[in-house]
PDB file of C-alpha atoms in Angstrom:
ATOM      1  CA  UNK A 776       0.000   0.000   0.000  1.00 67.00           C
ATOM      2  CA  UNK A 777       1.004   3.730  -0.329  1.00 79.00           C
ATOM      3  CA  UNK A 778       1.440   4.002   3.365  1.00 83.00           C
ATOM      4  CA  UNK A 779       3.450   0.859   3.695  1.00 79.00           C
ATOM      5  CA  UNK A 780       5.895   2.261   0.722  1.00 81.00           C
ATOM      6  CA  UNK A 781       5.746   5.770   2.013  1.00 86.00           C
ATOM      7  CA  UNK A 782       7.309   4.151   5.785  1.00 86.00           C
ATOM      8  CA  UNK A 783       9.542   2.251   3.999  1.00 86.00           C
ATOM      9  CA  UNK A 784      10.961   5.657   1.773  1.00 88.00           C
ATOM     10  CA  UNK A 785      11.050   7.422   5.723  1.00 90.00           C
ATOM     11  CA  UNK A 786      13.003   4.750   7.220  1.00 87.00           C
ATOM     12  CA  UNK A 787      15.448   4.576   4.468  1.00 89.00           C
ATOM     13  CA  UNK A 788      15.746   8.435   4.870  1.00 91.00           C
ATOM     14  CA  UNK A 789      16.153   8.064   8.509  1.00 89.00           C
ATOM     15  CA  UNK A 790      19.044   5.425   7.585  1.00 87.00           C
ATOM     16  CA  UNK A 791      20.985   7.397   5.252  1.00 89.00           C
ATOM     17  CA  UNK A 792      20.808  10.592   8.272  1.00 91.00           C
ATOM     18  CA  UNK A 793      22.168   8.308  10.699  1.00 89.00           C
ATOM     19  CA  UNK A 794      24.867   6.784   8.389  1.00 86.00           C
ATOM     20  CA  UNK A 795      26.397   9.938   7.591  1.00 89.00           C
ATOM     21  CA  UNK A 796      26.039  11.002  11.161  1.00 90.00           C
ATOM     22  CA  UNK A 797      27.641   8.174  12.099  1.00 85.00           C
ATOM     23  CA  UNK A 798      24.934   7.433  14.779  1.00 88.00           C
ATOM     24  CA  UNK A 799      23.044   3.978  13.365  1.00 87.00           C
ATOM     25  CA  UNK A 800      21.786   2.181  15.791  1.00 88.00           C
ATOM     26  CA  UNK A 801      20.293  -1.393  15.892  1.00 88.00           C
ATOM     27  CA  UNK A 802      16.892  -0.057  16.086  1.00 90.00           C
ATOM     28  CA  UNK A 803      17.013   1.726  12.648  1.00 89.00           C
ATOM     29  CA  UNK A 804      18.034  -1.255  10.979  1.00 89.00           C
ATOM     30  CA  UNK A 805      15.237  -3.447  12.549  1.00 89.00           C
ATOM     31  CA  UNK A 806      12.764  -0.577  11.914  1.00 89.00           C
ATOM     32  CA  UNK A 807      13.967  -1.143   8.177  1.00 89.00           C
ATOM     33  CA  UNK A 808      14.327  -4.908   7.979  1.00 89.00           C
ATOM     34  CA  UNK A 809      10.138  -5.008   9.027  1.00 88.00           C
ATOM     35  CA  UNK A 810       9.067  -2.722   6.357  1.00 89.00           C
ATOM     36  CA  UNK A 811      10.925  -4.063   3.950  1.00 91.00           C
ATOM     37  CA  UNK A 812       9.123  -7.521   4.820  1.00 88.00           C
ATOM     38  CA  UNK A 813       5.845  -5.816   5.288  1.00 88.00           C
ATOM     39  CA  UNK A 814       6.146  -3.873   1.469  1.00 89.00           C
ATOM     40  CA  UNK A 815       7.230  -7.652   0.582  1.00 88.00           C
ATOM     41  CA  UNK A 816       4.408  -9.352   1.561  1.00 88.00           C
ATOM     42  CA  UNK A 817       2.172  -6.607  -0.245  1.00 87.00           C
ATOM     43  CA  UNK A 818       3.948  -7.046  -3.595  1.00 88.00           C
ATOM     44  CA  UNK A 819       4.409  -9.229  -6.405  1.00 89.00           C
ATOM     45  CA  UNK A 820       6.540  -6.678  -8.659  1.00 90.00           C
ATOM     46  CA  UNK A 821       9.832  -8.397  -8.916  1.00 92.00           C
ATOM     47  CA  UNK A 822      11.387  -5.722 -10.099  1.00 92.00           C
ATOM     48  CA  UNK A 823      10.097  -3.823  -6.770  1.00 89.00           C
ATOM     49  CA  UNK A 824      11.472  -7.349  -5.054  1.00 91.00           C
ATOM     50  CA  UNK A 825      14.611  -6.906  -6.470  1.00 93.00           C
ATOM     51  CA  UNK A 826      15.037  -3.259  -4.754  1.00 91.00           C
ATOM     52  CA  UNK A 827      13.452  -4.769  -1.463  1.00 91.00           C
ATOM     53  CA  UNK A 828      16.304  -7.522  -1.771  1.00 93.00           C
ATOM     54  CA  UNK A 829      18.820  -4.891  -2.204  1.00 92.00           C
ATOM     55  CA  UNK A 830      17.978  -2.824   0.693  1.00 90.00           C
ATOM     56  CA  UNK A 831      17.779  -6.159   3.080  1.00 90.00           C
ATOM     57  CA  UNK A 832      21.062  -6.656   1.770  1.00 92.00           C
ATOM     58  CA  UNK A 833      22.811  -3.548   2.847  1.00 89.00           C
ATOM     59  CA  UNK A 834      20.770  -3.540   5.921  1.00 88.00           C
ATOM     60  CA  UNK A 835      22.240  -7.063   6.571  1.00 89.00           C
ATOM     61  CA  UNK A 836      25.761  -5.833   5.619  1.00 91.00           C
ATOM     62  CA  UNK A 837      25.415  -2.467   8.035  1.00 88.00           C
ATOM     63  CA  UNK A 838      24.015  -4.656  10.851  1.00 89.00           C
ATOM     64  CA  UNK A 839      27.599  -6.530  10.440  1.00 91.00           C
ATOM     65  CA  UNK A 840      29.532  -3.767  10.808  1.00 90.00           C
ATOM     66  CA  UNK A 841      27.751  -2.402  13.627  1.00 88.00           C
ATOM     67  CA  UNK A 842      28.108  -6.190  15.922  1.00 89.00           C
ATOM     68  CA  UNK A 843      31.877  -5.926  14.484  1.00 91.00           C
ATOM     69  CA  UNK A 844      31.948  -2.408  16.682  1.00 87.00           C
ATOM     70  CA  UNK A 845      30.694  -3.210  19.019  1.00 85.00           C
ATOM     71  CA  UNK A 846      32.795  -6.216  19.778  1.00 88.00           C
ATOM     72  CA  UNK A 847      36.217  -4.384  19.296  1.00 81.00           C
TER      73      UNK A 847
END
């Protein structure tokens, strides 16, 4: 739905503030990883898949480097 999309398009802004503040926090990028799956779950665009795989992606990779920080 439009509001689904339209959280997703706010989270991913919210993401891209805190990853050039340098302040992303585990939250964010669980925030992201459930709209993602809730715009999934609504959809059977693959091309609109194939950006929601994408973005799980680099939420997966940023969630790495965040557990890597934190453990140094």
């Amino acid at each position: 739905s439009d509001a689904r999309a339209g959280r997703l398009l706010d989270e991913l802004d919210s993401l891209k503030v805190a990853l050039l503040g340098g302040e992303l926090s585990q939250a964010q990028l669980d925030r992201l990883s459930r709209a993602v799956r809730e715009q999934r779950a609504a959809t059977d665009d693959p091309k609109l898949e194939s950006v929601l795989d994408e973005i799980e992606t680099r939420a997966a990779v940023e969630l790495a480097k965040l557990e890597a920080s934190r453990a140094a």
